XYZ file of C-alpha atoms in Angstrom:
593
model
C -57.711 24.180 -18.676
C -57.770 26.343 -16.165
C -54.426 27.855 -14.950
C -53.460 29.014 -11.296
C -53.836 32.567 -12.302
C -57.699 32.081 -13.474
C -56.927 31.887 -17.105
C -58.858 29.345 -19.432
C -57.135 27.806 -22.285
C -59.178 25.731 -24.901
C -57.675 22.495 -25.951
C -58.296 19.142 -27.485
C -55.246 17.482 -25.868
C -53.264 17.863 -22.641
C -49.777 16.162 -22.507
C -48.078 16.216 -19.134
C -44.527 15.510 -19.580
C -42.833 14.597 -16.433
C -39.185 13.517 -15.449
C -35.907 15.035 -15.082
C -35.114 18.453 -16.905
C -31.853 20.250 -16.524
C -31.813 23.334 -14.473
C -29.466 25.621 -16.452
C -30.860 29.169 -15.406
C -27.651 30.232 -13.072
C -25.533 28.739 -15.806
C -27.367 30.882 -18.553
C -27.255 34.179 -16.538
C -23.511 33.565 -16.034
C -22.894 33.234 -19.628
C -21.974 29.663 -19.802
C -22.421 27.662 -22.601
C -25.752 25.773 -22.476
C -27.432 23.375 -24.946
C -29.618 20.895 -23.622
C -27.675 21.120 -20.232
C -24.533 22.842 -19.175
C -21.849 21.908 -21.822
C -18.928 20.059 -19.996
C -15.657 18.448 -21.205
C -14.438 14.952 -20.103
C -13.266 16.410 -16.650
C -16.739 18.176 -15.930
C -15.354 21.399 -16.836
C -17.720 24.201 -18.445
C -16.350 26.827 -20.857
C -15.101 28.535 -17.793
C -12.274 26.629 -16.524
C -13.133 27.606 -13.060
C -16.543 26.095 -13.034
C -17.711 22.589 -13.187
C -20.947 20.864 -13.712
C -22.027 17.321 -12.525
C -25.253 15.549 -12.319
C -28.539 15.814 -14.331
C -27.682 19.484 -15.225
C -24.471 18.484 -17.178
C -24.579 17.792 -20.795
C -21.350 15.427 -21.828
C -20.495 14.818 -25.477
C -24.246 15.594 -26.303
C -25.854 13.265 -23.847
C -27.800 14.425 -20.502
C -28.493 11.601 -18.040
C -31.590 11.729 -16.092
C -30.659 8.870 -13.752
C -28.547 8.916 -10.563
C -25.674 6.330 -11.717
C -23.996 8.561 -14.251
C -24.063 11.355 -11.291
C -22.067 9.283 -9.146
C -19.916 8.540 -11.559
C -19.448 12.253 -12.227
C -18.591 12.685 -8.977
C -15.901 10.153 -8.447
C -14.022 11.768 -11.485
C -14.723 15.267 -10.301
C -13.096 14.409 -6.796
C -10.284 12.778 -8.210
C -9.580 15.903 -10.347
C -10.265 18.413 -7.740
C -8.357 16.773 -4.813
C -5.082 16.033 -6.984
C -5.709 12.133 -6.425
C -5.612 11.705 -10.249
C -5.394 15.098 -11.850
C -5.761 13.397 -15.296
C -8.949 11.387 -14.582
C -11.803 11.623 -17.349
C -15.431 10.585 -17.726
C -16.297 9.154 -20.763
C -19.869 8.717 -20.472
C -22.115 6.240 -18.733
C -23.651 2.819 -19.661
C -27.153 3.037 -18.152
C -29.816 0.655 -16.771
C -32.839 1.529 -15.077
C -36.038 -0.127 -13.524
C -39.641 1.447 -14.069
C -40.621 2.481 -10.639
C -44.607 2.029 -11.308
C -46.570 -0.357 -9.058
C -47.923 -3.312 -11.083
C -45.796 -2.410 -14.156
C -42.335 -4.341 -14.561
C -40.038 -2.926 -16.872
C -36.041 -2.717 -17.080
C -33.862 -1.537 -19.865
C -30.077 -1.377 -20.115
C -27.850 -0.264 -23.094
C -29.106 -0.910 -26.691
C -32.289 -2.603 -27.586
C -32.037 -3.895 -30.785
C -28.792 -5.326 -32.806
C -26.732 -2.585 -34.496
C -24.008 -4.882 -36.270
C -24.296 -7.898 -38.429
C -22.626 -10.015 -35.885
C -24.497 -8.890 -32.786
C -26.496 -11.960 -31.146
C -30.054 -11.157 -30.522
C -32.307 -13.258 -28.334
C -36.044 -12.514 -28.065
C -38.597 -14.383 -25.762
C -41.923 -12.986 -26.289
C -45.282 -14.055 -24.752
C -47.862 -11.527 -25.928
C -50.622 -13.349 -23.800
C -48.647 -12.828 -20.438
C -47.607 -9.272 -21.318
C -43.972 -10.484 -21.333
C -41.157 -9.316 -23.931
C -37.604 -10.272 -22.843
C -34.428 -9.479 -24.977
C -30.623 -9.470 -25.114
C -28.154 -8.005 -27.142
C -24.657 -9.539 -27.284
C -21.563 -8.146 -29.002
C -18.186 -10.096 -28.794
C -19.276 -12.381 -26.044
C -20.205 -9.052 -23.775
C -23.924 -8.094 -22.893
C -24.687 -4.557 -24.764
C -28.230 -4.360 -23.934
C -31.266 -5.801 -22.403
C -34.996 -4.998 -22.403
C -37.446 -6.661 -19.845
C -41.000 -6.026 -19.859
C -43.642 -8.168 -17.561
C -40.910 -10.066 -15.948
C -37.702 -8.638 -14.404
C -36.569 -11.272 -12.066
C -33.548 -11.392 -13.929
C -32.607 -7.854 -13.968
C -30.044 -7.966 -11.204
C -28.189 -10.703 -12.888
C -28.290 -8.939 -16.171
C -27.326 -5.480 -14.742
C -24.251 -7.348 -13.248
C -23.350 -8.627 -16.641
C -23.748 -5.571 -18.393
C -21.854 -3.224 -15.745
C -18.929 -5.537 -15.303
C -18.752 -7.363 -18.804
C -18.963 -10.958 -17.030
C -18.536 -14.223 -18.822
C -21.990 -15.045 -20.451
C -23.242 -18.565 -20.333
C -22.936 -20.611 -23.577
C -26.564 -21.231 -23.671
C -27.896 -17.482 -23.967
C -31.311 -18.457 -23.025
C -29.846 -18.885 -19.529
C -29.552 -15.031 -19.496
C -33.390 -14.729 -19.655
C -35.080 -17.816 -18.020
C -33.630 -20.357 -15.227
C -33.014 -23.969 -16.544
C -32.990 -26.341 -13.743
C -30.835 -28.893 -15.420
C -28.613 -29.121 -12.382
C -25.716 -26.756 -13.956
C -24.293 -24.683 -11.072
C -25.168 -20.820 -10.974
C -22.830 -18.226 -10.714
C -22.837 -16.961 -7.177
C -22.065 -13.996 -5.360
C -18.818 -15.457 -4.085
C -17.069 -15.276 -7.679
C -18.102 -11.582 -7.977
C -15.203 -9.050 -7.646
C -15.381 -6.807 -4.645
C -15.784 -3.833 -6.774
C -18.453 -5.246 -8.812
C -21.413 -2.672 -8.618
C -24.464 -4.296 -6.819
C -26.501 -1.002 -6.663
C -26.381 1.233 -9.417
C -28.699 3.821 -8.283
C -26.470 4.643 -5.200
C -23.150 3.356 -6.485
C -22.818 0.480 -3.794
C -20.175 -2.483 -4.706
C -19.853 -5.747 -3.287
C -16.811 -4.812 -1.255
C -19.115 -1.773 0.347
C -21.618 -4.214 1.354
C -19.053 -6.755 2.957
C -17.124 -3.914 4.885
C -20.574 -2.764 6.178
C -21.085 -6.405 7.470
C -17.523 -6.725 8.971
C -18.404 -3.272 10.568
C -21.209 -4.553 12.402
C -24.273 -4.495 10.482
C -26.156 -7.584 11.313
C -29.043 -7.675 9.225
C -29.984 -7.276 5.363
C -31.909 -3.709 6.614
C -28.984 -2.629 8.604
C -26.741 -3.024 5.569
C -29.276 -1.095 3.183
C -29.384 1.807 5.686
C -25.782 1.872 6.314
C -24.601 1.703 2.497
C -27.842 2.885 0.795
C -27.754 -0.297 -1.310
C -31.633 -0.996 -2.610
C -32.669 2.252 -1.504
C -33.319 3.285 -5.067
C -35.137 1.380 -7.656
C -35.136 -1.638 -5.443
C -34.460 -3.913 -8.206
C -31.157 -5.014 -6.916
C -32.756 -5.908 -3.378
C -32.152 -9.544 -4.094
C -28.729 -9.398 -5.040
C -27.907 -7.169 -1.971
C -29.465 -9.820 0.220
C -27.260 -12.672 -1.407
C -24.325 -10.661 -0.800
C -25.153 -9.849 2.703
C -25.735 -13.489 3.673
C -22.630 -14.556 1.758
C -20.633 -11.982 3.662
C -22.209 -12.856 6.988
C -21.681 -16.550 6.350
C -25.094 -17.286 7.870
C -24.653 -15.129 10.974
C -27.326 -12.584 10.563
C -30.097 -11.412 12.896
C -33.554 -11.485 11.663
C -34.663 -8.151 10.011
C -37.922 -6.779 11.487
C -39.318 -5.232 8.159
C -38.837 -8.600 6.404
C -42.276 -9.703 8.399
C -44.280 -6.382 7.542
C -47.161 -7.368 5.320
C -46.607 -4.110 3.394
C -43.507 -2.051 3.480
C -45.174 1.292 4.681
C -46.692 0.071 7.928
C -44.006 -1.602 10.370
C -46.324 -4.446 11.425
C -46.709 -8.141 10.676
C -50.109 -9.357 9.245
C -51.466 -10.585 12.597
C -50.717 -7.416 14.288
C -51.857 -5.144 11.638
C -55.294 -6.871 11.234
C -55.846 -6.772 15.045
C -54.795 -2.867 14.896
C -57.207 -2.409 12.009
C -60.146 -4.142 13.652
C -59.469 -2.640 17.033
C -59.310 0.962 15.774
C -62.196 0.343 13.113
C -60.228 1.392 10.017
C -62.122 0.818 6.985
C -60.264 2.684 4.074
C -56.541 2.851 3.108
C -55.937 6.448 3.868
C -57.478 5.794 7.616
C -54.933 2.792 8.006
C -51.977 4.986 6.989
C -53.067 8.050 9.245
C -53.388 5.740 12.164
C -50.582 3.061 11.852
C -47.852 4.644 9.299
C -44.850 6.398 10.669
C -45.764 10.103 10.823
C -49.045 9.188 9.366
C -47.305 9.181 5.802
C -49.159 7.441 2.738
C -46.877 4.646 0.863
C -47.583 3.945 -2.845
C -46.333 0.508 -2.607
C -48.543 -0.563 0.294
C -51.963 0.827 -1.032
C -52.955 -2.378 -3.136
C -52.038 -4.881 -0.452
C -53.753 -2.831 1.986
C -56.914 -2.510 -0.155
C -57.078 -6.190 -0.613
C -56.741 -6.862 3.071
C -59.434 -4.148 4.035
C -61.788 -5.861 1.446
C -61.316 -9.073 3.027
C -61.623 -8.003 6.653
C -64.953 -5.454 6.041
C -66.623 -6.923 3.073
C -69.472 -4.475 2.372
C -68.303 -2.207 4.755
C -64.974 -1.299 3.268
C -64.631 2.183 2.183
C -63.092 1.869 -1.379
C -60.368 4.633 -2.727
C -59.460 4.267 -6.443
C -55.922 5.290 -5.777
C -55.320 2.249 -3.717
C -56.019 0.070 -6.784
C -54.243 -1.398 -9.512
C -55.162 -0.100 -13.027
C -56.753 -3.406 -13.491
C -59.016 -3.000 -10.688
C -59.906 0.591 -11.364
C -61.567 -0.349 -14.665
C -62.661 -4.236 -13.811
C -60.406 -5.307 -17.001
C -56.767 -6.648 -17.726
C -54.552 -3.935 -19.183
C -52.534 -5.348 -22.386
C -48.782 -4.174 -23.309
C -50.643 -1.500 -25.938
C -52.896 0.168 -23.493
C -55.909 -1.588 -24.587
C -57.706 -4.075 -22.251
C -58.726 -7.803 -22.268
C -62.306 -8.681 -21.505
C -63.333 -12.161 -20.323
C -67.048 -12.748 -19.482
C -67.915 -15.241 -16.703
C -68.519 -19.066 -17.939
C -68.863 -20.997 -14.803
C -67.107 -24.440 -15.108
C -66.193 -23.483 -18.656
C -70.141 -23.964 -19.422
C -71.720 -21.504 -22.229
C -74.926 -21.273 -24.337
C -75.648 -20.464 -27.872
C -77.201 -17.180 -26.487
C -74.014 -16.311 -24.770
C -71.726 -17.045 -27.872
C -73.951 -15.027 -30.042
C -73.831 -12.307 -27.915
C -70.031 -12.409 -27.470
C -69.892 -12.582 -31.589
C -71.629 -9.586 -31.903
C -70.042 -7.564 -29.283
C -66.801 -8.546 -31.097
C -68.001 -7.391 -34.300
C -69.555 -4.244 -32.820
C -66.429 -2.935 -31.150
C -64.068 -4.154 -33.954
C -62.338 -6.534 -31.248
C -58.829 -7.214 -32.623
C -58.729 -10.799 -31.317
C -61.340 -13.281 -29.839
C -59.383 -16.298 -28.110
C -60.159 -19.380 -26.041
C -58.273 -19.067 -22.758
C -56.555 -21.809 -20.812
C -59.198 -21.379 -18.323
C -62.137 -22.529 -20.319
C -63.253 -18.828 -21.012
C -63.347 -16.530 -24.151
C -61.093 -13.473 -24.198
C -61.780 -10.604 -26.218
C -58.414 -8.741 -26.485
C -57.937 -5.163 -27.659
C -61.081 -3.318 -26.353
C -60.439 0.164 -25.770
C -60.525 1.934 -22.342
C -63.428 4.070 -23.174
C -65.442 1.415 -24.605
C -65.447 -1.012 -21.812
C -68.612 0.006 -19.921
C -70.696 -0.331 -23.155
C -68.993 -3.862 -23.866
C -70.098 -5.037 -20.706
C -73.620 -3.803 -21.249
C -74.050 -5.416 -24.381
C -72.691 -8.910 -23.235
C -74.954 -8.760 -20.548
C -72.606 -11.269 -18.835
C -70.969 -11.069 -15.200
C -67.197 -10.580 -15.026
C -64.860 -13.305 -15.200
C -62.309 -12.073 -12.955
C -59.499 -12.377 -15.323
C -57.747 -9.277 -13.965
C -57.525 -9.146 -10.225
C -55.676 -10.598 -7.074
C -59.008 -12.784 -6.623
C -60.920 -15.927 -7.198
C -60.779 -16.342 -10.964
C -61.966 -19.342 -12.445
C -62.870 -23.112 -12.046
C -61.667 -25.412 -14.908
C -63.754 -28.536 -15.130
C -64.060 -31.777 -17.224
C -67.325 -32.958 -19.004
C -67.406 -35.637 -15.896
C -70.139 -37.958 -15.358
C -72.670 -36.427 -17.962
C -70.775 -37.434 -21.126
C -67.614 -39.087 -20.231
C -67.132 -42.670 -19.996
C -64.744 -42.799 -17.332
C -66.428 -39.954 -15.289
C -66.644 -40.841 -11.681
C -68.489 -37.694 -10.371
C -70.343 -34.707 -11.586
C -67.210 -32.186 -11.968
C -69.183 -29.751 -14.155
C -71.804 -29.437 -11.451
C -69.455 -29.058 -8.765
C -67.124 -26.635 -10.613
C -70.333 -24.204 -11.250
C -71.182 -24.498 -7.651
C -67.492 -23.773 -6.359
C -67.621 -20.742 -8.775
C -71.190 -19.313 -8.039
C -70.149 -19.548 -4.366
C -66.744 -17.633 -4.300
C -66.595 -15.699 -7.474
C -64.833 -12.561 -7.432
C -63.427 -12.679 -3.431
C -60.420 -10.853 -2.973
C -57.082 -12.654 -1.924
C -53.428 -11.869 -1.479
C -52.796 -13.260 -5.021
C -54.940 -14.886 -7.762
C -56.715 -18.132 -6.973
C -57.349 -20.901 -9.695
C -59.179 -23.816 -9.127
C -60.497 -26.908 -11.108
C -62.362 -30.042 -10.662
C -62.124 -33.277 -12.323
C -64.391 -36.245 -12.813
C -61.528 -38.910 -12.455
C -57.881 -39.137 -11.860
C -57.311 -38.854 -15.669
C -57.013 -35.131 -14.753
C -58.329 -33.485 -18.023
C -58.913 -30.067 -16.345
C -55.514 -30.215 -14.614
C -56.870 -30.278 -11.048
C -53.428 -31.504 -9.558
C -51.801 -28.156 -10.505
C -54.247 -25.749 -9.268
C -54.404 -23.645 -6.064
C -57.499 -25.910 -5.186
C -57.876 -28.930 -7.223
C -60.620 -31.358 -6.773
C -60.735 -35.029 -7.899
C -63.647 -37.531 -8.000
C -62.221 -40.971 -7.062
C -65.807 -42.965 -7.022
C -68.595 -43.694 -4.830
C -69.283 -40.248 -4.160
C -65.736 -39.417 -2.669
C -63.636 -36.414 -3.810
C -59.999 -35.567 -3.203
C -58.974 -32.051 -2.287
C -55.663 -30.876 -3.294
C -54.164 -27.108 -2.314
C -51.144 -25.418 -3.451
C -50.682 -26.489 -6.938
C -49.268 -24.536 -9.686
C -48.561 -25.027 -13.525
C -47.025 -21.645 -14.521
C -43.445 -19.993 -13.958
C -43.709 -22.495 -10.804
C -44.620 -26.096 -11.384
C -45.834 -27.845 -8.287
C -48.266 -30.680 -8.048
C -50.863 -29.852 -5.039
C -50.785 -31.594 -1.781
C -53.763 -33.832 -0.877
C -55.389 -32.003 2.014
C -58.497 -34.430 2.241
C -60.692 -36.789 0.961
C -64.318 -35.990 1.631
C -67.875 -37.911 1.059
C -69.962 -35.285 -0.801
C -69.694 -31.915 -2.879
C -70.986 -30.158 0.102
C -67.738 -30.878 1.903
C -65.616 -29.734 -0.794
C -67.440 -26.436 -0.936
C -67.094 -26.219 2.834
C -63.482 -27.340 2.932
C -62.804 -25.172 0.049
C -63.998 -21.905 1.574
C -62.150 -22.822 4.788
C -58.881 -23.333 2.983
C -59.457 -20.163 1.048
C -60.341 -17.814 4.041
C -57.348 -19.199 6.107
C -54.850 -18.670 2.966
C -56.484 -15.167 2.763
C -55.945 -14.431 6.611
C -52.512 -15.779 6.535
C -50.583 -15.313 3.574
C -48.360 -12.532 2.750
C -49.319 -10.177 0.118
C -48.757 -11.614 -3.444
C -47.903 -15.058 -2.011
C -49.497 -17.704 -4.142
C -50.864 -20.791 -2.520
C -48.088 -22.842 -3.845
C -45.629 -20.777 -1.672
C -48.013 -20.567 1.069
C -48.584 -24.162 1.609
C -44.951 -25.255 1.745
C -44.487 -22.303 4.056
C -47.103 -23.171 6.642
C -46.879 -26.936 6.521
C -49.712 -29.247 5.306
C -49.634 -30.953 8.601
C -50.310 -27.846 10.222
C -53.069 -26.734 7.721
C -54.862 -30.099 7.954
C -54.793 -29.818 11.894
C -56.268 -26.369 11.530
C -59.044 -27.121 8.947
C -59.944 -30.850 9.748
C -59.419 -30.898 13.574
C -59.982 -27.270 14.573
C -56.869 -27.316 16.658
C -56.803 -23.605 17.001
C -60.341 -23.290 17.446
C -61.024 -20.921 14.294
C -63.000 -22.927 12.090
C -66.200 -21.186 12.866
C -64.344 -17.857 12.388
C -63.073 -18.902 8.994
C -66.548 -20.086 7.959
C -68.075 -16.726 8.872
C -65.200 -14.754 7.223
C -65.503 -16.397 3.933
C -69.318 -16.106 4.167
C -68.895 -12.320 4.741
C -66.845 -12.070 1.681
C -69.643 -13.973 -0.362
C -72.477 -11.613 0.756
C -70.734 -8.671 -0.078
C -70.351 -9.754 -3.793
C -71.293 -7.473 -6.414
C -70.773 -7.838 -10.073
C -68.347 -4.984 -11.124
C -69.708 -5.070 -14.613
C -73.010 -4.730 -13.210
C -75.093 -1.300 -13.568
C -73.166 0.436 -10.711
C -70.067 -0.515 -12.294
C -70.710 1.004 -15.469
C -70.909 4.591 -13.932
C -67.753 6.115 -13.544
C -66.618 6.323 -10.211
C -64.156 8.960 -11.179
C -64.129 11.475 -14.129
C -61.212 9.829 -15.650
C -61.999 6.206 -15.013
C -63.062 5.420 -18.584
C -61.734 8.297 -20.298
C -60.106 7.229 -23.555
C -56.339 7.090 -23.427
C -53.560 7.223 -25.778
C -51.795 3.664 -26.704
C -48.924 2.792 -24.983
C -47.477 1.470 -28.321
C -48.967 1.469 -31.704
C -51.933 -0.691 -31.646
C -51.312 -4.249 -32.951
C -52.907 -5.206 -36.544
C -53.676 -8.812 -35.506
C -53.746 -11.027 -38.259
C -56.359 -13.653 -38.918
C -54.964 -16.784 -37.663
């Protein structure tokens, strides 16, 4: 390691500790009592009665807080003491809640994370395959702790319950998942005015309602006036609900709501036009030309990377800091810091030779788990980062794209080759679809399926694009289906007369979606938002005169395809791309099941 002054230090491991550390130099030089921080009593007074300390430099009852919420609580107590509003005001510690602010990583925690008493209730939902772990700890009907990993949609609700000690549902599972059985949800109308909505900046429901009453006519204006949602951002959904309730529907449109990415003040059509007009081919070039003050915005980089790949194809200039970790190393990161490797099996079809290679690789690299996925692939789980290039080399199979915001898989049934009920060759059509559209970028992942008859063995009705054989060489094409956290039967886009028409219509739909969807908007949200009739008129009747452009656009992306596991992808693009990394948690010892 080379230091700024030129000194060199030999080391086997470099640990970079980042975060908040109390600045205590002035206190030490002044002779104040300092341990981990500047020691204060319940009125935030140091051992010198004329000196007080608050915030991240203060140590109260042995605790030092590296969060902004306790600093606001310190400030309120000290203000009451110093102004005489409440000379006896005391601070007794903070109950903290925080959400990790790293792009692509969803983690939130508050209070305790495991039961501490025999009568504590402990509810855990664990889905290791999806990287989701949710838990709550309840004591005397009060939420005293929660941990959310991989799915933080409930963080705003849980934070309110944690902060306010609000009544909890009898069915505790409702704390972690939505059960759509018609039971009414507790709304913002029932929240007390002093309920804290934004922990980072200490903003209550009453503060937000006051801002609306004072003339703030949009969610953005309220956030600017109160700072609600300007910290970690996990409360934005709740802020929006409170603003809408306080305004009773009388809101002006917030311009930022239409921005494709937060760091560029443009809607997607305007942004695309500017990128083309100014010939901007890298993320950094877009920021320089279009962002206010030319400033980078970390939250915008992944969306811009996807958009530029779609627009420019082979002429896109890649920048590794504009990609998720999955895209940087072409594999899906798991909760322990290892990776999942899913080789391509077009249409779910494989060969004995491929199976032998997968087995040999799994043994050679001591892969902890080999699993058949729901997308008819074989998943090697637990591959170390530094082994990825060698694993791809030994497999000798293309990437299955089980990690990116891209075209993923085409699931098929056996179709007419073997099935007694098969009305069409779904297997070959699935292979043809995957061959044509493999790896193309999108605003979100795209999963397809083809079935040889309406019995739907490959679940085509609930895919982003689903194709169903209906006999006499005809195929139904469905769009906007989903079978994950959201369940939605796809809408029938058209019935066509040949596999070639299926390929053509699928390409047009995917390109229309890619060009017009919001960042991270799945087709099951895009199709209802745009409207099926409009999509039909554009794609089938060419009502906007853009069909030829859609065909050319998807072809550009097809022509730009390169296998990321190929020879070029195995050479590190940066020195640290495949460098070994410490595990995020203890590596799992997977049992033989």
